[in-house]
Coordinates of C-alpha atoms in Angstrom, one line a residue:
Chain A
M922 CA 40.0 53.1 -2.2
T923 CA 38.6 50.1 -0.3
V924 CA 37.4 52.4 2.5
D925 CA 35.7 54.5 0.2
V926 CA 33.7 51.9 -1.5
T927 CA 32.8 50.5 2.1
E928 CA 31.9 54.1 3.3
A929 CA 29.7 54.6 0.0
F930 CA 28.0 51.2 0.6
R931 CA 27.2 52.4 4.2
V932 CA 25.9 55.6 3.1
V933 CA 23.6 54.1 0.6
D934 CA 22.3 51.6 3.1
L935 CA 21.8 54.3 5.7
A936 CA 19.8 56.5 3.2
G937 CA 17.4 53.6 2.8
V938 CA 17.3 53.4 6.4
L939 CA 16.4 57.1 6.8
C940 CA 13.7 57.0 4.2
N941 CA 12.0 53.9 5.4
G942 CA 12.1 55.3 9.2
A943 CA 10.2 58.3 7.9
L944 CA 7.9 56.4 5.9
G945 CA 7.1 53.7 8.6
A946 CA 6.4 56.6 11.1
T947 CA 4.3 58.5 8.7
I948 CA 2.2 55.3 8.1
A949 CA 2.0 55.0 12.0
R950 CA 0.6 58.6 12.2
Q951 CA -2.1 57.7 9.7
R952 CA -3.3 54.9 12.0
R953 CA -3.0 57.2 15.1
F954 CA -0.4 55.4 16.7
D955 CA 1.4 57.2 19.6
F956 CA 5.1 58.1 19.8
V957 CA 6.1 54.5 20.9
G958 CA 4.1 53.2 17.9
F959 CA 5.8 55.7 15.6
T960 CA 9.2 54.6 16.6
V961 CA 8.7 51.0 16.7
L962 CA 7.1 51.1 13.3
G963 CA 9.6 53.2 11.9
V964 CA 12.5 51.3 13.2
V965 CA 11.0 48.0 12.0
S966 CA 10.5 49.6 8.6
G967 CA 14.1 50.8 8.5
L968 CA 15.8 47.7 9.8
A969 CA 14.0 44.7 9.2
G970 CA 15.1 44.2 5.5
G971 CA 18.8 44.4 6.5
V972 CA 18.4 42.3 9.6
L973 CA 16.6 39.6 7.6
R974 CA 19.6 39.8 5.0
D975 CA 22.4 39.6 7.6
V976 CA 20.6 36.9 9.6
M977 CA 20.3 34.8 6.4
L978 CA 23.9 35.5 5.5
Q979 CA 25.1 34.4 9.0
V980 CA 28.2 36.6 8.9
G981 CA 27.9 37.8 12.5
Q982 CA 25.7 40.1 14.2
P983 CA 23.5 42.4 11.8
V984 CA 25.2 45.6 10.8
A985 CA 22.0 47.3 12.4
L986 CA 23.2 46.2 15.8
T987 CA 26.9 46.4 15.2
D988 CA 27.0 49.8 13.8
P989 CA 25.1 52.3 15.9
A990 CA 24.6 54.9 13.2
Y991 CA 21.7 52.5 11.8
L992 CA 19.4 52.6 14.9
I993 CA 20.3 56.4 15.2
T994 CA 19.5 57.0 11.5
A995 CA 16.2 55.2 11.7
M996 CA 15.3 57.4 14.7
I997 CA 16.3 60.6 12.8
G998 CA 13.7 59.3 10.2
V999 CA 11.2 58.9 12.8
L1000 CA 11.5 62.3 14.7
A1001 CA 11.6 64.1 11.3
A1002 CA 8.2 62.3 10.5
Q1003 CA 7.1 63.4 14.0
L1004 CA 8.1 66.9 13.5
I1005 CA 7.0 67.5 10.0
R1006 CA 3.6 66.1 8.6
M1007 CA 4.9 64.4 5.6
E1008 CA 1.4 64.3 4.1
G1009 CA -0.5 66.0 1.4
R1010 CA 0.2 66.9 -2.1
R1011 CA 3.5 68.6 -1.4
W1012 CA 4.9 65.5 0.1
R1013 CA 3.6 63.0 -2.2
W1014 CA 6.5 63.2 -4.5
P1015 CA 9.3 63.6 -2.2
M1016 CA 8.0 60.5 -0.2
I1017 CA 7.5 58.4 -3.4
G1018 CA 11.3 59.5 -4.2
A1019 CA 12.8 58.5 -0.9
D1020 CA 10.8 55.0 -1.2
A1021 CA 12.2 54.5 -4.7
L1022 CA 15.7 55.5 -3.4
A1023 CA 15.5 53.2 -0.5
L1024 CA 14.2 50.3 -2.8
G1025 CA 17.4 50.8 -5.2
A1026 CA 19.8 51.2 -2.3
W1027 CA 18.8 48.1 -0.7
A1028 CA 18.5 46.0 -3.6
A1029 CA 22.1 47.0 -4.2
T1030 CA 23.6 46.3 -0.8
G1031 CA 21.8 43.0 -0.5
T1032 CA 22.9 41.7 -3.8
I1033 CA 26.5 42.7 -3.4
K1034 CA 26.8 41.4 0.2
A1035 CA 25.4 38.1 -1.1
Q1036 CA 28.0 38.0 -3.8
I1037 CA 30.9 38.9 -1.5
V1038 CA 29.8 36.0 0.8
G1039 CA 30.0 33.8 -2.2
L1040 CA 26.5 33.0 -3.0
G1041 CA 25.4 32.0 -6.6
W1042 CA 23.4 34.6 -8.9
L1043 CA 19.9 33.4 -8.3
P1044 CA 20.2 33.5 -4.3
S1045 CA 22.0 36.9 -4.7
L1046 CA 19.1 38.2 -6.5
F1047 CA 16.7 36.7 -4.0
L1048 CA 18.7 38.5 -1.2
G1049 CA 18.7 41.8 -3.0
V1050 CA 14.9 41.4 -3.2
V1051 CA 14.3 40.3 0.3
T1052 CA 16.7 43.4 1.5
A1053 CA 14.7 45.7 -0.6
V1054 CA 11.0 44.6 0.2
G1055 CA 11.8 42.8 3.7
G1056 CA 11.2 46.0 5.8
G1057 CA 8.2 47.1 4.1
M1058 CA 6.8 43.3 4.1
V1059 CA 7.2 43.2 7.9
R1060 CA 5.7 46.8 8.5
D1061 CA 2.8 45.8 6.4
I1062 CA 2.3 42.6 8.4
C1063 CA 2.7 44.5 11.6
I1064 CA -0.4 46.7 11.0
G1065 CA -2.5 43.9 9.6
Q1066 CA -2.2 44.5 6.0
V1067 CA -1.2 42.1 3.2
P1068 CA 2.2 43.3 2.1
A1069 CA 2.1 45.5 -1.0
V1070 CA 4.7 43.2 -2.6
L1071 CA 1.9 40.5 -2.8
G1072 CA -1.2 42.5 -3.8
G1073 CA -1.2 46.3 -4.1
N1074 CA 2.0 47.4 -5.5
T1075 CA 4.1 44.3 -6.9
L1076 CA 6.3 46.4 -8.9
Y1077 CA 8.5 46.9 -5.8
A1078 CA 9.7 43.2 -6.3
T1079 CA 10.2 43.8 -10.1
A1080 CA 12.2 46.8 -9.7
A1081 CA 14.2 45.4 -6.9
A1082 CA 14.8 42.1 -8.9
T1083 CA 15.8 44.4 -12.0
A1084 CA 18.3 46.4 -10.2
S1085 CA 19.8 43.1 -8.6
A1086 CA 20.0 41.6 -11.9
A1087 CA 21.8 44.8 -13.4
I1088 CA 24.4 44.6 -10.7
L1089 CA 25.0 40.9 -11.3
L1090 CA 25.5 41.6 -15.0
T1091 CA 28.2 44.3 -14.0
P1092 CA 31.7 43.0 -14.1
V1093 CA 33.1 41.9 -10.6
Q1094 CA 35.7 44.6 -10.3
V1095 CA 33.3 47.5 -10.8
R1096 CA 30.5 46.0 -9.2
S1097 CA 30.7 47.7 -5.6
T1098 CA 31.3 50.9 -7.5
W1099 CA 29.4 51.6 -10.8
G1100 CA 27.4 48.4 -10.3
M1101 CA 25.9 49.9 -7.1
G1102 CA 25.2 53.2 -8.9
L1103 CA 23.6 51.5 -11.8
G1104 CA 21.6 49.3 -9.3
I1105 CA 20.3 52.3 -7.3
A1106 CA 19.5 54.4 -10.6
I1107 CA 17.5 51.3 -12.3
G1108 CA 15.7 50.3 -9.0
G1109 CA 14.9 53.8 -7.9
G1110 CA 14.2 54.8 -11.5
L1111 CA 11.9 51.9 -12.3
S1112 CA 9.7 52.5 -9.3
L1113 CA 9.4 56.2 -9.9
I1114 CA 8.2 55.6 -13.6
A1115 CA 6.0 53.0 -12.2
R1116 CA 4.2 55.3 -9.9
W1117 CA 4.2 58.1 -12.3
R1118 CA 2.5 56.0 -15.1
Q1119 CA 0.4 54.3 -12.6
W1120 CA 1.5 50.8 -13.8
Chain B
M1420 CA 26.7 5.6 0.9
T1421 CA 26.8 8.9 2.7
V1422 CA 26.6 10.7 -0.6
D1423 CA 23.4 8.7 -1.3
V1424 CA 21.9 9.4 2.1
T1425 CA 22.8 13.2 1.6
E1426 CA 21.2 13.2 -1.8
A1427 CA 18.1 11.4 -0.7
F1428 CA 17.7 13.9 2.0
R1429 CA 18.1 16.7 -0.5
V1430 CA 15.6 15.1 -3.0
V1431 CA 13.2 14.9 -0.1
D1432 CA 13.6 18.4 1.1
L1433 CA 13.4 19.7 -2.5
A1434 CA 9.9 17.6 -3.0
G1435 CA 8.5 19.7 -0.2
V1436 CA 9.7 22.7 -1.6
L1437 CA 8.1 22.0 -5.1
C1438 CA 4.8 20.9 -3.5
N1439 CA 4.7 24.1 -1.3
G1440 CA 5.7 26.5 -4.2
A1441 CA 2.7 25.2 -6.2
L1442 CA 0.6 25.5 -3.1
G1443 CA 1.4 29.0 -2.3
A1444 CA 1.0 30.1 -6.0
T1445 CA -2.4 28.4 -6.3
I1446 CA -3.4 30.4 -3.0
A1447 CA -2.1 33.4 -4.6
R1448 CA -4.2 32.8 -7.6
Q1449 CA -7.5 32.4 -5.5
R1450 CA -6.7 35.9 -3.9
R1451 CA -6.2 37.4 -7.4
F1452 CA -2.6 38.5 -7.0
D1453 CA -0.6 39.0 -10.2
F1454 CA 2.4 37.2 -11.5
V1455 CA 5.0 38.6 -8.8
G1456 CA 2.5 38.0 -6.0
F1457 CA 2.3 34.3 -7.2
T1458 CA 6.1 34.2 -7.2
V1459 CA 6.6 35.7 -3.8
L1460 CA 4.0 33.8 -2.0
G1461 CA 5.2 30.5 -3.8
V1462 CA 8.9 31.2 -2.7
V1463 CA 7.9 32.1 0.8
S1464 CA 5.7 28.8 1.1
G1465 CA 8.4 26.7 -0.4
L1466 CA 11.4 28.0 1.5
A1467 CA 10.4 29.9 4.7
G1468 CA 10.2 26.5 7.1
G1469 CA 13.7 25.5 5.7
V1470 CA 15.1 28.9 6.3
L1471 CA 13.6 29.4 9.5
R1472 CA 15.2 25.9 10.6
D1473 CA 18.5 27.0 9.3
V1474 CA 18.7 30.2 10.9
M1475 CA 17.9 28.7 14.2
L1476 CA 20.5 25.9 13.7
Q1477 CA 23.1 28.7 13.1
V1478 CA 25.3 26.4 10.9
G1479 CA 26.1 28.6 8.0
Q1480 CA 23.9 30.2 5.3
P1481 CA 20.5 28.5 4.7
V1482 CA 20.6 25.7 2.3
A1483 CA 17.9 27.7 0.3
L1484 CA 20.6 30.1 -0.4
T1485 CA 23.7 28.1 -1.0
D1486 CA 22.2 25.5 -3.0
P1487 CA 20.5 27.2 -6.1
A1488 CA 18.3 24.0 -6.6
Y1489 CA 16.0 25.4 -3.8
L1490 CA 15.2 28.6 -5.3
I1491 CA 14.8 26.9 -8.9
T1492 CA 12.4 24.3 -7.6
A1493 CA 10.3 26.6 -5.8
M1494 CA 10.2 28.7 -8.9
I1495 CA 9.1 25.4 -11.1
G1496 CA 6.3 25.0 -8.4
V1497 CA 5.0 28.5 -9.0
L1498 CA 5.3 28.2 -12.8
A1499 CA 3.5 24.9 -12.7
A1500 CA 0.7 26.3 -10.7
Q1501 CA 0.7 29.3 -13.1
L1502 CA 0.3 27.3 -16.2
I1503 CA -2.2 24.8 -14.8
R1504 CA -5.1 25.7 -12.8
M1505 CA -4.8 23.4 -9.9
E1506 CA -8.0 23.7 -8.7
G1507 CA -11.7 22.1 -9.0
R1508 CA -12.5 18.6 -8.2
R1509 CA -9.7 16.8 -10.2
W1510 CA -7.0 18.5 -8.3
R1511 CA -8.3 18.4 -4.8
W1512 CA -6.8 15.2 -3.9
P1513 CA -3.4 15.8 -5.7
M1514 CA -2.9 18.8 -3.9
I1515 CA -3.8 17.4 -0.4
G1516 CA -1.3 14.4 -1.2
A1517 CA 1.4 16.9 -2.3
D1518 CA 0.7 19.1 1.0
A1519 CA 0.9 15.7 3.0
L1520 CA 4.2 14.6 1.5
A1521 CA 5.8 18.0 2.0
L1522 CA 4.7 17.9 5.5
G1523 CA 6.3 14.6 6.0
A1524 CA 9.5 15.4 4.3
W1525 CA 10.2 18.6 6.1
A1526 CA 9.4 17.1 9.7
A1527 CA 12.0 14.6 8.8
T1528 CA 14.7 16.7 7.6
G1529 CA 13.8 19.3 10.4
T1530 CA 14.5 16.6 13.1
I1531 CA 17.3 14.8 11.5
K1532 CA 19.4 18.1 10.9
A1533 CA 18.5 19.0 14.7
Q1534 CA 19.9 15.7 15.7
I1535 CA 23.0 16.0 13.7
V1536 CA 23.9 19.4 15.3
G1537 CA 23.3 17.6 18.6
L1538 CA 20.3 19.0 19.9
G1539 CA 18.2 17.1 22.6
W1540 CA 15.0 15.3 21.4
L1541 CA 12.5 18.0 22.4
P1542 CA 14.2 20.7 20.4
S1543 CA 14.6 18.2 17.6
L1544 CA 11.0 17.5 17.7
F1545 CA 10.1 21.3 18.1
L1546 CA 12.4 21.8 15.0
G1547 CA 10.8 19.2 13.0
V1548 CA 7.4 20.8 13.4
V1549 CA 8.9 24.2 12.8
T1550 CA 10.3 23.2 9.7
A1551 CA 7.1 21.4 8.6
V1552 CA 4.4 24.1 9.5
G1553 CA 6.7 27.1 9.2
G1554 CA 6.5 28.1 5.6
G1555 CA 2.6 27.7 5.9
M1556 CA 2.7 29.8 8.7
V1557 CA 4.4 32.4 7.1
R1558 CA 2.4 32.3 3.9
D1559 CA -0.8 32.4 6.1
I1560 CA 0.3 35.6 8.1
C1561 CA 1.3 37.3 4.8
I1562 CA -2.1 36.9 3.3
G1563 CA -3.7 38.2 6.7
Q1564 CA -5.0 34.8 7.9
V1565 CA -4.8 33.1 11.4
P1566 CA -2.2 30.4 10.5
A1567 CA -4.2 27.0 9.7
V1568 CA -2.0 25.2 12.6
L1569 CA -3.5 27.5 15.1
G1570 CA -7.3 27.4 14.3
G1571 CA -8.4 25.6 11.3
N1572 CA -6.3 22.6 10.7
T1573 CA -4.3 21.7 13.8
L1574 CA -3.6 18.4 12.6
Y1575 CA -0.7 19.7 10.6
A1576 CA 1.2 20.1 13.8
T1577 CA 0.0 16.9 15.2
A1578 CA 1.2 14.9 12.1
A1579 CA 4.6 16.7 12.2
A1580 CA 5.1 16.1 15.8
T1581 CA 4.2 12.4 15.3
A1582 CA 6.4 12.0 12.3
S1583 CA 9.3 13.7 14.2
A1584 CA 8.7 11.3 17.1
A1585 CA 8.8 8.2 15.1
I1586 CA 12.2 9.3 13.6
L1587 CA 13.6 9.8 17.1
L1588 CA 12.6 6.5 18.1
T1589 CA 14.5 5.0 15.3
P1590 CA 18.0 3.8 16.1
V1591 CA 20.6 6.4 15.3
Q1592 CA 22.3 4.3 12.6
V1593 CA 19.2 4.0 10.5
R1594 CA 17.6 7.3 11.3
S1595 CA 18.8 8.9 7.9
T1596 CA 17.8 6.1 5.9
W1597 CA 14.9 4.0 7.3
G1598 CA 13.9 6.6 9.9
M1599 CA 13.5 9.4 7.2
G1600 CA 11.1 7.0 5.3
L1601 CA 9.2 6.1 8.3
G1602 CA 8.9 10.0 9.2
I1603 CA 7.5 10.6 5.7
A1604 CA 5.1 7.8 5.6
I1605 CA 3.8 8.7 9.1
G1606 CA 3.8 12.3 8.6
G1607 CA 2.4 12.1 5.0
G1608 CA -0.2 9.3 5.9
L1609 CA -1.6 10.8 9.2
S1610 CA -2.4 14.2 7.4
L1611 CA -3.9 12.2 4.4
I1612 CA -6.1 10.0 6.8
A1613 CA -7.0 13.3 8.8
R1614 CA -8.3 15.1 5.4
W1615 CA -10.0 12.0 4.3
R1616 CA -11.8 11.2 7.5
Q1617 CA -12.4 14.9 8.1
W1618 CA -10.9 15.0 11.5
Chain C
M1410 CA 29.7 33.0 42.1
T1411 CA 30.0 33.1 38.3
V1412 CA 27.7 29.9 38.2
D1413 CA 25.0 31.4 40.3
V1414 CA 24.8 34.5 38.2
T1415 CA 24.4 32.3 35.1
E1416 CA 21.7 30.3 36.8
A1417 CA 19.9 33.5 38.5
F1418 CA 19.9 34.6 34.8
R1419 CA 18.6 31.5 33.5
V1420 CA 15.9 31.3 36.4
V1421 CA 14.9 34.9 35.4
D1422 CA 14.6 34.1 31.6
L1423 CA 12.6 31.0 32.4
A1424 CA 10.3 32.7 34.6
G1425 CA 9.3 35.0 31.7
V1426 CA 8.8 31.9 29.5
L1427 CA 6.5 30.4 32.0
C1428 CA 4.4 33.4 32.3
N1429 CA 4.1 34.2 28.6
G1430 CA 3.5 30.4 27.7
A1431 CA 0.3 30.5 30.3
L1432 CA -0.5 34.0 28.8
G1433 CA -0.3 32.8 25.0
A1434 CA -2.3 29.7 25.9
T1435 CA -4.8 31.7 27.7
I1436 CA -5.4 34.2 24.6
A1437 CA -5.7 30.8 22.5
R1438 CA -8.5 29.6 24.6
Q1439 CA -10.3 33.0 24.5
R1440 CA -10.0 32.3 20.7
R1441 CA -11.4 28.8 21.1
F1442 CA -8.6 27.3 19.5
D1443 CA -7.9 23.5 20.4
F1444 CA -5.1 22.0 22.3
V1445 CA -2.6 22.3 19.6
G1446 CA -3.4 25.9 18.9
F1447 CA -2.9 26.3 22.7
T1448 CA 0.4 24.7 22.4
V1449 CA 1.6 26.4 19.5
L1450 CA 0.5 29.9 20.6
G1451 CA 1.8 29.6 24.0
V1452 CA 5.5 28.3 22.8
V1453 CA 5.3 31.0 20.4
S1454 CA 4.6 33.6 23.0
G1455 CA 7.3 32.1 25.5
L1456 CA 10.1 31.6 23.1
A1457 CA 9.8 33.9 20.1
G1458 CA 11.5 36.9 21.8
G1459 CA 14.4 35.0 23.0
V1460 CA 14.9 33.3 19.6
L1461 CA 14.8 36.5 17.9
R1462 CA 17.5 38.0 20.2
D1463 CA 19.6 34.8 19.9
V1464 CA 19.2 34.8 16.1
M1465 CA 20.4 38.3 15.9
L1466 CA 23.4 37.9 18.3
Q1467 CA 24.6 35.2 16.2
V1468 CA 26.3 33.3 19.1
G1469 CA 25.3 29.7 18.3
Q1470 CA 21.8 28.0 18.4
P1471 CA 19.2 29.7 20.5
V1472 CA 19.2 29.0 24.1
A1473 CA 15.4 27.9 23.6
L1474 CA 17.0 25.2 21.5
T1475 CA 20.1 24.1 23.4
D1476 CA 18.5 24.2 26.8
P1477 CA 15.6 21.9 26.8
A1478 CA 14.3 23.7 30.2
Y1479 CA 13.0 26.4 27.9
L1480 CA 10.6 24.2 25.6
I1481 CA 9.4 22.3 28.8
T1482 CA 8.9 25.3 31.0
A1483 CA 6.9 26.9 28.2
M1484 CA 4.8 23.8 27.8
I1485 CA 4.4 23.9 31.8
G1486 CA 2.7 27.3 31.2
V1487 CA 0.4 26.0 28.4
L1488 CA -0.6 23.2 30.5
A1489 CA -1.1 25.2 33.6
A1490 CA -3.4 27.5 31.5
Q1491 CA -5.0 24.5 30.1
L1492 CA -6.1 22.9 33.3
I1493 CA -6.8 26.3 35.3
R1494 CA -9.1 28.8 33.5
M1495 CA -7.0 31.8 34.1
E1496 CA -9.8 34.2 33.4
G1497 CA -12.3 36.4 35.4
R1498 CA -11.8 38.7 38.1
R1499 CA -9.6 36.7 40.4
W1500 CA -6.9 36.1 37.6
R1501 CA -6.7 39.7 36.3
W1502 CA -4.2 40.9 38.6
P1503 CA -2.0 37.7 38.8
M1504 CA -2.0 37.6 34.9
I1505 CA -1.1 41.3 34.7
G1506 CA 1.7 40.6 37.4
A1507 CA 3.0 37.6 35.5
D1508 CA 3.2 39.7 32.4
A1509 CA 5.1 42.4 34.1
L1510 CA 7.6 40.2 35.4
A1511 CA 8.2 38.6 32.3
L1512 CA 8.8 42.0 30.6
G1513 CA 11.0 43.0 33.2
A1514 CA 13.1 39.8 33.1
W1515 CA 13.5 39.7 29.5
A1516 CA 14.4 43.3 28.9
A1517 CA 17.1 42.6 31.5
T1518 CA 18.4 39.4 29.8
G1519 CA 18.2 40.7 26.4
T1520 CA 20.2 43.9 27.4
I1521 CA 22.9 42.1 29.4
K1522 CA 23.6 39.4 26.6
A1523 CA 23.9 42.1 24.3
Q1524 CA 26.4 43.9 26.4
I1525 CA 28.3 40.7 26.8
V1526 CA 28.5 40.3 23.1
G1527 CA 30.0 43.6 23.0
L1528 CA 27.4 45.6 21.3
G1529 CA 27.0 49.5 22.0
W1530 CA 24.6 51.0 24.6
L1531 CA 21.8 51.8 21.8
P1532 CA 21.8 48.4 20.1
S1533 CA 21.7 46.7 23.6
L1534 CA 18.7 48.9 24.7
F1535 CA 17.2 47.9 21.2
L1536 CA 17.9 44.1 21.8
G1537 CA 16.4 44.5 25.5
V1538 CA 13.3 45.9 24.0
V1539 CA 13.2 43.2 21.2
T1540 CA 13.4 40.4 23.8
A1541 CA 10.9 41.8 26.0
V1542 CA 8.2 42.7 23.5
G1543 CA 9.1 40.2 20.5
G1544 CA 7.2 37.0 21.7
G1545 CA 4.1 39.0 22.3
M1546 CA 4.4 40.9 18.9
V1547 CA 4.8 37.5 17.1
R1548 CA 1.9 36.0 19.0
D1549 CA -0.4 39.1 18.0
I1550 CA 0.5 38.9 14.6
C1551 CA -0.2 35.2 14.5
I1552 CA -3.7 35.6 15.6
G1553 CA -4.2 38.6 13.2
Q1554 CA -4.1 41.6 15.6
V1555 CA -1.9 44.6 15.4
P1556 CA 0.7 44.3 18.0
A1557 CA -0.1 45.7 21.3
V1558 CA 3.3 47.6 21.4
L1559 CA 2.0 49.8 18.2
G1560 CA -1.3 50.7 19.2
G1561 CA -3.1 49.4 22.1
N1562 CA -0.6 49.2 25.0
T1563 CA 2.6 51.0 24.0
L1564 CA 3.7 51.1 27.6
Y1565 CA 5.2 47.6 27.1
A1566 CA 7.9 49.1 25.0
T1567 CA 8.4 52.2 27.2
A1568 CA 8.8 49.9 30.3
A1569 CA 11.3 47.6 28.7
A1570 CA 13.3 50.5 27.3
T1571 CA 13.6 52.1 30.7
A1572 CA 14.5 48.8 32.3
S1573 CA 17.4 48.6 29.7
A1574 CA 18.4 52.0 30.4
A1575 CA 18.6 51.3 33.9
I1576 CA 20.7 48.2 33.6
L1577 CA 23.0 50.1 31.3
L1578 CA 23.6 53.1 33.6
T1579 CA 24.4 50.3 36.3
P1580 CA 28.4 49.7 36.8
V1581 CA 29.5 46.7 34.7
Q1582 CA 30.7 44.8 37.7
V1583 CA 27.3 44.6 39.2
R1584 CA 25.4 44.5 36.1
S1585 CA 24.5 40.8 36.0
T1586 CA 23.5 41.0 39.5
W1587 CA 22.2 44.2 41.0
G1588 CA 21.7 45.4 37.5
M1589 CA 19.6 42.6 36.4
G1590 CA 17.3 42.9 39.8
L1591 CA 16.8 46.7 39.2
G1592 CA 15.9 46.2 35.5
I1593 CA 13.4 43.5 36.6
A1594 CA 11.9 45.8 39.3
I1595 CA 11.8 48.8 37.0
G1596 CA 10.4 47.2 33.9
G1597 CA 7.9 45.0 35.9
G1598 CA 7.0 48.0 38.4
L1599 CA 6.4 50.4 35.5
S1600 CA 4.3 48.2 33.6
L1601 CA 2.3 47.2 36.7
I1602 CA 1.8 51.1 37.8
A1603 CA 0.8 51.7 34.1
R1604 CA -2.0 48.8 34.1
W1605 CA -3.3 50.0 37.7
R1606 CA -3.4 53.8 36.8
Q1607 CA -4.7 53.1 33.2
W1608 CA -2.0 55.0 31.6

C-alpha cells in the first residue's frame, strides 16, 4: 500500500510536469523562440516549482534530478507542444484544464512533502503554494513578465492555498490518499471555475 | 545567556522581516496589485533574503519554514501595509528607517550565521550582503525592475558590506552581542545618512 | 594524481569564474552602473551557475563559499574589467573566447560533479547545462533582459549540452582528465565556431 501511495504521488507530480512542460513550450512558441528556447522554457516551467520545494526542504537532491522520469516527462511535454500547435480555440480549454490539474497536483505534493518533513501548517501551506506557482513565476520572470500570481491572475495562488488548506484539514492517516485527491479536486476545480466565470 | 543571544538574534531577524513585509506590500499597492499580489510580494520581500542565505548554508530547512513566526511576521507586515496607507510625506522617513533597520539586522544575522558555520571572512561578508539585499533584489526582479542594488541605490550593498565588515572585526566572544548591535547601528546608520544626504 | 585532478578541476572552474566576472562587469559598464553595480553583476555572473549547481546537488555549502578563491577570482575579473575597458574591436574576440572557455569549463565541472554524486546521465547533462548557462541567465534576468539562452543566442545551451554529452560518453576512468579536456574543447570550440560563422 505504501508503494501505491508513493507511486500515486509520483504520477500526480509528473502530470503537473507534463502539463507545464507543454505550457512553457507553447509560451516559448508565441515568443518565437527556437527549439532550444522551447526546451529551456518548458523544462523551467515543469521543474522549477518542485526544485524550489526540494531545495528548501533540504532532504537530498531534488527529485527532478534523482528520478530521470521528471526531465523525460518535461521533455515529452515540450515535444508535444512542438509537434502540435496547442493554440486557437480548440486548445483553449484543454490547456486551461492541464494548467488547473498541474496547480492542484503540485499544491498537494508540496503540502504533503512539507508535512512529512515535520513542518508546521503555515509553512506547509506556504510550500504548497510555492510548489504550485513557483514554476510559472520563474517562467514569467525569464520572459520578462511580471509573474501572473502578482498581477494578472492572482487566483492561482488562492486556488493553491485553498487546496493546501483542504489537505491540512484532512486527517493525517488519509492525507496521502483522500487528502491528495481532495487537494487536486479543489485546487484544479477552483482555478477552472475562476477561468470560466472570469473572476 | 546563550538563550538570550539566540532570542535577540531572532528578534532582530524578525524585525527585518516585518519591515520588508510592509515595504513589499506598499510597493505592491503602488503597482495596483490585489490582495494576493500584496501578500506574495510582501512575503517574498520579507523572506527571500533569509531563504537564500539558509539554502546556501545548507544547515537544514530555512528558518523561515521551521519557525512559523517568520511567515506570521511577514504577514503582519503585509496586513499593516494593507490597513494603513504607508505613503505620502508622513510615512517617508518611518519607511526609510524601517528599511535601514532591516538592512542592518540582516547584514548582521547573515554574517554571524556564516561565521558560526565556519566560513571564511570574505564568504561571510558576501553572505551578509546577500541576506541584506537578497529579498529586495528578488522583489525588484519580480516586478520587472532592475534591482536597486545594481543601478538606482547601490548604497544598500555598501552599507550592508560595511556592517558585515564591522562585525567581522569584532572579537569572536562578543560577536553575537555587541558585534550584532554594532552591525545594525552601522548598516542602518549608513543607509539613513545616505538617504538624508542624498548620496 | 587525485590531488592533481581535483586541482585541475578547480583551476578550470575558476577560469570560468574569472571570465564571467569580467564579462558581467563589462555589461554593467555598458549599462552605466557604478562600482557597486559592477561588482554585484560580476559576482552574480561568475558564481550563480556554480551556486545553483551546488545547491541542487545538496552536498554541503557551495564551493563558491567554502573556497575563498572563488569570490576573490570573481572580484579580480571585476577589477580587470574596471581598469581596462574591454570594449571595441580589439576586445571583441578575446571576450568571446573567454566566454566560450567559461562555457566549456562549467559544462564539464557540472556534468562531472553530478556523475560523482551518482545522478543519471540525463540529470547530469541537465546540470552541466545549468552550471554553464545559469550565471548568464541570472545576470540577464537581473538587468531586465530575456536570457540569451532563450531567445538571442541559444547556441550557448546547445554547446553546453554537446560538451556534457561528450563527457558522459568518455569512459569513467578518464572522465575527470581527458573527459574534462574534451568537454572544454567541444563546448568552447562549438560556441566559438557559432559566433564566427554567425549561426
